[in-house]
């Protein structure tokens, strides 16, 4: 029974590609807290038809915070002609599950976001061209507007210095570090623990 449950969980987080999609471009990262590895992250980019691009990020972490915390996190973002048209962010933990969906409809984004101690259903103006998934594969420009797939909010991208950008989401500052256009590291503030995401070479 345990083996069957493991296979079912594995399938839930393995992307399925149709014949119309190219082989994905992949990046692998390790997740660190206080210099200690607590998990892994994989970011993928692949193209469909009709000027459509998909980004998908999957991660799994385990750490101690007044008890063991286990988290599987998946975010999928769909772009058409360079604009975000749909996102889905899903967290599965041993302390509860959360789901956020954002969909472009008519002239605004319909938001239904739920995460730890947070809910949001306010519509959002757009269209927008940047979100966390896209930033794994493209270096942004200062002043671009960032969409949070988890919270369903938007905020400007600030450039702190060449190759370093900051986005503040719900009071938490997230910094993205690029080298030669490649995302090398993310430093993320979090209500539970701050952590880093570093590229694995």
PDB file of C-alpha atoms in Angstrom:
ATOM      1  CA  UNK A   1       0.000   0.000   0.000  1.00  0.00           C
ATOM      2  CA  UNK A   2       2.840   2.421   0.853  1.00  0.00           C
ATOM      3  CA  UNK A   3       4.438   1.776  -2.534  1.00  0.00           C
ATOM      4  CA  UNK A   4       1.150   2.516  -4.331  1.00  0.00           C
ATOM      5  CA  UNK A   5       0.668   5.782  -2.408  1.00  0.00           C
ATOM      6  CA  UNK A   6       4.236   6.824  -3.247  1.00  0.00           C
ATOM      7  CA  UNK A   7       3.671   6.224  -6.961  1.00  0.00           C
ATOM      8  CA  UNK A   8       0.411   8.190  -6.914  1.00  0.00           C
ATOM      9  CA  UNK A   9       2.099  11.161  -5.217  1.00  0.00           C
ATOM     10  CA  UNK A  10       4.977  10.984  -7.685  1.00  0.00           C
ATOM     11  CA  UNK A  11       2.617  11.097 -10.662  1.00  0.00           C
ATOM     12  CA  UNK A  12       0.873  14.156  -9.258  1.00  0.00           C
ATOM     13  CA  UNK A  13       4.086  16.158  -9.545  1.00  0.00           C
ATOM     14  CA  UNK A  14       5.453  14.824 -12.841  1.00  0.00           C
ATOM     15  CA  UNK A  15       4.475  17.102 -15.772  1.00  0.00           C
ATOM     16  CA  UNK A  16       2.831  15.463 -18.757  1.00  0.00           C
ATOM     17  CA  UNK A  17       3.860  16.836 -22.171  1.00  0.00           C
ATOM     18  CA  UNK A  18       1.765  16.525 -25.292  1.00  0.00           C
ATOM     19  CA  UNK A  19       3.190  15.908 -28.739  1.00  0.00           C
ATOM     20  CA  UNK A  20       2.795  19.634 -29.446  1.00  0.00           C
ATOM     21  CA  UNK A  21       5.288  20.586 -26.720  1.00  0.00           C
ATOM     22  CA  UNK A  22       9.049  20.651 -27.002  1.00  0.00           C
ATOM     23  CA  UNK A  23      11.453  18.964 -24.623  1.00  0.00           C
ATOM     24  CA  UNK A  24      11.542  21.195 -21.541  1.00  0.00           C
ATOM     25  CA  UNK A  25      14.478  23.364 -20.563  1.00  0.00           C
ATOM     26  CA  UNK A  26      15.348  22.460 -16.968  1.00  0.00           C
ATOM     27  CA  UNK A  27      17.206  24.067 -14.077  1.00  0.00           C
ATOM     28  CA  UNK A  28      17.964  22.374 -10.755  1.00  0.00           C
ATOM     29  CA  UNK A  29      18.331  24.125  -7.403  1.00  0.00           C
ATOM     30  CA  UNK A  30      18.938  23.222  -3.775  1.00  0.00           C
ATOM     31  CA  UNK A  31      16.983  24.842  -0.940  1.00  0.00           C
ATOM     32  CA  UNK A  32      18.962  25.967   2.104  1.00  0.00           C
ATOM     33  CA  UNK A  33      18.206  27.267   5.607  1.00  0.00           C
ATOM     34  CA  UNK A  34      21.157  28.596   7.610  1.00  0.00           C
ATOM     35  CA  UNK A  35      23.468  26.919   5.102  1.00  0.00           C
ATOM     36  CA  UNK A  36      21.858  23.505   5.551  1.00  0.00           C
ATOM     37  CA  UNK A  37      20.097  21.783   2.670  1.00  0.00           C
ATOM     38  CA  UNK A  38      16.438  21.078   3.384  1.00  0.00           C
ATOM     39  CA  UNK A  39      15.168  20.231  -0.107  1.00  0.00           C
ATOM     40  CA  UNK A  40      15.368  20.372  -3.877  1.00  0.00           C
ATOM     41  CA  UNK A  41      13.709  22.444  -6.595  1.00  0.00           C
ATOM     42  CA  UNK A  42      13.317  21.922 -10.329  1.00  0.00           C
ATOM     43  CA  UNK A  43      12.235  24.652 -12.765  1.00  0.00           C
ATOM     44  CA  UNK A  44      11.112  23.841 -16.306  1.00  0.00           C
ATOM     45  CA  UNK A  45      10.211  25.864 -19.372  1.00  0.00           C
ATOM     46  CA  UNK A  46       8.531  24.420 -22.448  1.00  0.00           C
ATOM     47  CA  UNK A  47       6.615  25.769 -25.431  1.00  0.00           C
ATOM     48  CA  UNK A  48       3.251  24.702 -26.780  1.00  0.00           C
ATOM     49  CA  UNK A  49       1.451  25.885 -29.859  1.00  0.00           C
ATOM     50  CA  UNK A  50      -0.025  29.299 -30.747  1.00  0.00           C
ATOM     51  CA  UNK A  51       2.726  31.400 -29.118  1.00  0.00           C
ATOM     52  CA  UNK A  52       2.201  29.667 -25.769  1.00  0.00           C
ATOM     53  CA  UNK A  53       4.933  29.120 -23.166  1.00  0.00           C
ATOM     54  CA  UNK A  54       4.605  27.106 -19.963  1.00  0.00           C
ATOM     55  CA  UNK A  55       6.733  27.363 -16.832  1.00  0.00           C
ATOM     56  CA  UNK A  56       6.602  24.825 -14.028  1.00  0.00           C
ATOM     57  CA  UNK A  57       8.423  24.730 -10.696  1.00  0.00           C
ATOM     58  CA  UNK A  58       8.307  21.767  -8.304  1.00  0.00           C
ATOM     59  CA  UNK A  59       9.986  21.514  -4.934  1.00  0.00           C
ATOM     60  CA  UNK A  60      10.040  19.311  -1.886  1.00  0.00           C
ATOM     61  CA  UNK A  61      11.402  20.285   1.531  1.00  0.00           C
ATOM     62  CA  UNK A  62      11.546  18.890   5.039  1.00  0.00           C
ATOM     63  CA  UNK A  63      12.594  20.822   8.130  1.00  0.00           C
ATOM     64  CA  UNK A  64      11.974  21.230  11.850  1.00  0.00           C
ATOM     65  CA  UNK A  65       9.715  24.001  13.178  1.00  0.00           C
ATOM     66  CA  UNK A  66       8.190  22.949  16.506  1.00  0.00           C
ATOM     67  CA  UNK A  67       7.817  19.544  14.855  1.00  0.00           C
ATOM     68  CA  UNK A  68       8.584  18.088  11.454  1.00  0.00           C
ATOM     69  CA  UNK A  69       7.304  20.092   8.487  1.00  0.00           C
ATOM     70  CA  UNK A  70       7.093  18.417   5.088  1.00  0.00           C
ATOM     71  CA  UNK A  71       6.105  20.391   2.002  1.00  0.00           C
ATOM     72  CA  UNK A  72       5.555  19.614  -1.664  1.00  0.00           C
ATOM     73  CA  UNK A  73       5.088  22.752  -3.736  1.00  0.00           C
ATOM     74  CA  UNK A  74       4.100  23.056  -7.384  1.00  0.00           C
ATOM     75  CA  UNK A  75       3.500  26.173  -9.486  1.00  0.00           C
ATOM     76  CA  UNK A  76       2.442  26.210 -13.122  1.00  0.00           C
ATOM     77  CA  UNK A  77       2.278  29.399 -15.199  1.00  0.00           C
ATOM     78  CA  UNK A  78       0.953  29.695 -18.744  1.00  0.00           C
ATOM     79  CA  UNK A  79       1.840  32.589 -21.059  1.00  0.00           C
ATOM     80  CA  UNK A  80       0.338  33.496 -24.426  1.00  0.00           C
ATOM     81  CA  UNK A  81       2.172  36.044 -26.577  1.00  0.00           C
ATOM     82  CA  UNK A  82       4.295  36.994 -23.581  1.00  0.00           C
ATOM     83  CA  UNK A  83       1.379  37.661 -21.217  1.00  0.00           C
ATOM     84  CA  UNK A  84       0.276  35.587 -18.223  1.00  0.00           C
ATOM     85  CA  UNK A  85      -3.069  33.889 -18.895  1.00  0.00           C
ATOM     86  CA  UNK A  86      -3.235  31.285 -16.118  1.00  0.00           C
ATOM     87  CA  UNK A  87      -1.383  30.174 -13.003  1.00  0.00           C
ATOM     88  CA  UNK A  88      -1.880  27.423 -10.449  1.00  0.00           C
ATOM     89  CA  UNK A  89       0.052  27.180  -7.197  1.00  0.00           C
ATOM     90  CA  UNK A  90      -0.415  24.161  -4.941  1.00  0.00           C
ATOM     91  CA  UNK A  91       1.106  23.324  -1.557  1.00  0.00           C
ATOM     92  CA  UNK A  92       0.712  19.933   0.082  1.00  0.00           C
ATOM     93  CA  UNK A  93       1.991  19.712   3.643  1.00  0.00           C
ATOM     94  CA  UNK A  94       1.630  17.498   6.684  1.00  0.00           C
ATOM     95  CA  UNK A  95      -0.078  20.501   8.324  1.00  0.00           C
ATOM     96  CA  UNK A  96      -2.585  21.352   5.603  1.00  0.00           C
ATOM     97  CA  UNK A  97      -2.994  21.835   1.859  1.00  0.00           C
ATOM     98  CA  UNK A  98      -3.393  25.119  -0.039  1.00  0.00           C
ATOM     99  CA  UNK A  99      -4.323  26.083  -3.592  1.00  0.00           C
ATOM    100  CA  UNK A 100      -4.181  29.359  -5.539  1.00  0.00           C
ATOM    101  CA  UNK A 101      -5.524  29.912  -9.063  1.00  0.00           C
ATOM    102  CA  UNK A 102      -5.281  33.014 -11.233  1.00  0.00           C
ATOM    103  CA  UNK A 103      -6.995  33.261 -14.627  1.00  0.00           C
ATOM    104  CA  UNK A 104      -7.074  36.064 -17.200  1.00  0.00           C
ATOM    105  CA  UNK A 105     -10.689  36.803 -18.160  1.00  0.00           C
ATOM    106  CA  UNK A 106     -11.956  39.715 -20.253  1.00  0.00           C
ATOM    107  CA  UNK A 107      -9.731  42.567 -19.018  1.00  0.00           C
ATOM    108  CA  UNK A 108      -8.594  41.414 -15.560  1.00  0.00           C
ATOM    109  CA  UNK A 109      -7.251  38.510 -13.564  1.00  0.00           C
ATOM    110  CA  UNK A 110      -9.729  36.447 -11.576  1.00  0.00           C
ATOM    111  CA  UNK A 111      -8.005  35.494  -8.321  1.00  0.00           C
ATOM    112  CA  UNK A 112      -8.754  32.717  -5.882  1.00  0.00           C
ATOM    113  CA  UNK A 113      -5.718  32.479  -3.639  1.00  0.00           C
ATOM    114  CA  UNK A 114      -5.264  30.540  -0.428  1.00  0.00           C
ATOM    115  CA  UNK A 115      -2.077  29.904   1.487  1.00  0.00           C
ATOM    116  CA  UNK A 116      -0.962  29.744   5.123  1.00  0.00           C
ATOM    117  CA  UNK A 117      -3.145  32.224   7.104  1.00  0.00           C
ATOM    118  CA  UNK A 118      -4.022  34.102   3.897  1.00  0.00           C
ATOM    119  CA  UNK A 119      -6.915  34.291   1.432  1.00  0.00           C
ATOM    120  CA  UNK A 120      -7.501  36.654  -1.508  1.00  0.00           C
ATOM    121  CA  UNK A 121     -10.279  36.844  -4.102  1.00  0.00           C
ATOM    122  CA  UNK A 122      -9.821  40.439  -5.316  1.00  0.00           C
ATOM    123  CA  UNK A 123      -9.530  40.795  -9.099  1.00  0.00           C
ATOM    124  CA  UNK A 124      -6.322  42.232 -10.505  1.00  0.00           C
ATOM    125  CA  UNK A 125      -5.641  44.575 -13.413  1.00  0.00           C
ATOM    126  CA  UNK A 126      -3.445  43.415 -16.263  1.00  0.00           C
ATOM    127  CA  UNK A 127      -2.225  41.917 -18.433  1.00  0.00           C
ATOM    128  CA  UNK A 128       1.106  41.192 -16.749  1.00  0.00           C
ATOM    129  CA  UNK A 129       4.294  39.635 -18.087  1.00  0.00           C
ATOM    130  CA  UNK A 130       6.310  38.547 -15.027  1.00  0.00           C
ATOM    131  CA  UNK A 131       5.926  36.013 -12.229  1.00  0.00           C
ATOM    132  CA  UNK A 132       8.273  33.929 -10.094  1.00  0.00           C
ATOM    133  CA  UNK A 133       8.340  30.993 -12.523  1.00  0.00           C
ATOM    134  CA  UNK A 134       9.423  33.140 -15.464  1.00  0.00           C
ATOM    135  CA  UNK A 135      12.231  34.724 -13.441  1.00  0.00           C
ATOM    136  CA  UNK A 136      14.048  31.385 -13.298  1.00  0.00           C
ATOM    137  CA  UNK A 137      14.689  31.628 -17.053  1.00  0.00           C
ATOM    138  CA  UNK A 138      14.741  35.360 -17.831  1.00  0.00           C
ATOM    139  CA  UNK A 139      16.416  38.327 -16.174  1.00  0.00           C
ATOM    140  CA  UNK A 140      13.824  41.080 -15.651  1.00  0.00           C
ATOM    141  CA  UNK A 141      14.063  44.842 -16.010  1.00  0.00           C
ATOM    142  CA  UNK A 142      13.546  47.391 -13.260  1.00  0.00           C
ATOM    143  CA  UNK A 143      10.007  48.728 -13.154  1.00  0.00           C
ATOM    144  CA  UNK A 144       8.376  45.604 -14.604  1.00  0.00           C
ATOM    145  CA  UNK A 145       5.304  44.431 -12.671  1.00  0.00           C
ATOM    146  CA  UNK A 146       5.482  41.060 -10.936  1.00  0.00           C
ATOM    147  CA  UNK A 147       2.498  38.752 -10.317  1.00  0.00           C
ATOM    148  CA  UNK A 148       2.625  36.532  -7.235  1.00  0.00           C
ATOM    149  CA  UNK A 149       1.131  33.160  -8.201  1.00  0.00           C
ATOM    150  CA  UNK A 150       0.637  32.294  -4.520  1.00  0.00           C
ATOM    151  CA  UNK A 151      -0.939  35.506  -3.201  1.00  0.00           C
ATOM    152  CA  UNK A 152      -2.611  36.847  -6.363  1.00  0.00           C
ATOM    153  CA  UNK A 153      -1.115  40.319  -5.927  1.00  0.00           C
ATOM    154  CA  UNK A 154       1.142  42.489  -8.082  1.00  0.00           C
ATOM    155  CA  UNK A 155       4.189  44.558  -7.203  1.00  0.00           C
ATOM    156  CA  UNK A 156       7.055  46.327  -9.023  1.00  0.00           C
ATOM    157  CA  UNK A 157      10.428  44.716  -9.601  1.00  0.00           C
ATOM    158  CA  UNK A 158      13.266  46.851  -8.198  1.00  0.00           C
ATOM    159  CA  UNK A 159      16.882  46.647  -9.355  1.00  0.00           C
ATOM    160  CA  UNK A 160      19.303  46.999  -6.436  1.00  0.00           C
ATOM    161  CA  UNK A 161      22.475  46.675  -8.520  1.00  0.00           C
ATOM    162  CA  UNK A 162      23.496  45.028 -11.787  1.00  0.00           C
ATOM    163  CA  UNK A 163      22.093  41.492 -11.790  1.00  0.00           C
ATOM    164  CA  UNK A 164      20.275  41.872  -8.449  1.00  0.00           C
ATOM    165  CA  UNK A 165      16.518  42.453  -8.203  1.00  0.00           C
ATOM    166  CA  UNK A 166      14.054  42.686  -5.346  1.00  0.00           C
ATOM    167  CA  UNK A 167      10.329  41.987  -5.158  1.00  0.00           C
ATOM    168  CA  UNK A 168       8.387  42.608  -1.938  1.00  0.00           C
ATOM    169  CA  UNK A 169       5.393  40.278  -1.571  1.00  0.00           C
ATOM    170  CA  UNK A 170       3.092  40.735   1.443  1.00  0.00           C
ATOM    171  CA  UNK A 171       5.888  42.447   3.362  1.00  0.00           C
ATOM    172  CA  UNK A 172       8.490  39.783   2.551  1.00  0.00           C
ATOM    173  CA  UNK A 173      11.503  40.859   0.481  1.00  0.00           C
ATOM    174  CA  UNK A 174      12.656  38.366  -2.130  1.00  0.00           C
ATOM    175  CA  UNK A 175      15.960  38.959  -3.917  1.00  0.00           C
ATOM    176  CA  UNK A 176      17.001  37.411  -7.232  1.00  0.00           C
ATOM    177  CA  UNK A 177      20.684  37.192  -8.213  1.00  0.00           C
ATOM    178  CA  UNK A 178      21.701  36.739 -11.862  1.00  0.00           C
ATOM    179  CA  UNK A 179      25.062  36.104 -13.497  1.00  0.00           C
ATOM    180  CA  UNK A 180      25.338  36.421 -17.278  1.00  0.00           C
ATOM    181  CA  UNK A 181      21.539  36.306 -17.442  1.00  0.00           C
ATOM    182  CA  UNK A 182      21.276  33.050 -15.436  1.00  0.00           C
ATOM    183  CA  UNK A 183      19.456  32.939 -12.104  1.00  0.00           C
ATOM    184  CA  UNK A 184      22.112  31.851  -9.622  1.00  0.00           C
ATOM    185  CA  UNK A 185      20.372  32.423  -6.284  1.00  0.00           C
ATOM    186  CA  UNK A 186      17.164  33.588  -4.613  1.00  0.00           C
ATOM    187  CA  UNK A 187      17.066  34.858  -1.027  1.00  0.00           C
ATOM    188  CA  UNK A 188      13.507  34.591   0.276  1.00  0.00           C
ATOM    189  CA  UNK A 189      11.961  36.026   3.410  1.00  0.00           C
ATOM    190  CA  UNK A 190       9.333  33.759   4.945  1.00  0.00           C
ATOM    191  CA  UNK A 191       7.104  34.054   8.043  1.00  0.00           C
ATOM    192  CA  UNK A 192       8.427  30.713   9.315  1.00  0.00           C
ATOM    193  CA  UNK A 193      12.095  30.738   8.224  1.00  0.00           C
ATOM    194  CA  UNK A 194      14.124  32.693   5.696  1.00  0.00           C
ATOM    195  CA  UNK A 195      15.729  30.457   3.092  1.00  0.00           C
ATOM    196  CA  UNK A 196      17.854  30.433  -0.066  1.00  0.00           C
ATOM    197  CA  UNK A 197      17.504  28.740  -3.409  1.00  0.00           C
ATOM    198  CA  UNK A 198      20.838  28.078  -5.132  1.00  0.00           C
ATOM    199  CA  UNK A 199      21.578  26.773  -8.614  1.00  0.00           C
ATOM    200  CA  UNK A 200      23.102  23.288  -8.736  1.00  0.00           C
ATOM    201  CA  UNK A 201      25.855  22.948 -11.307  1.00  0.00           C
TER     202      UNK A 201
END
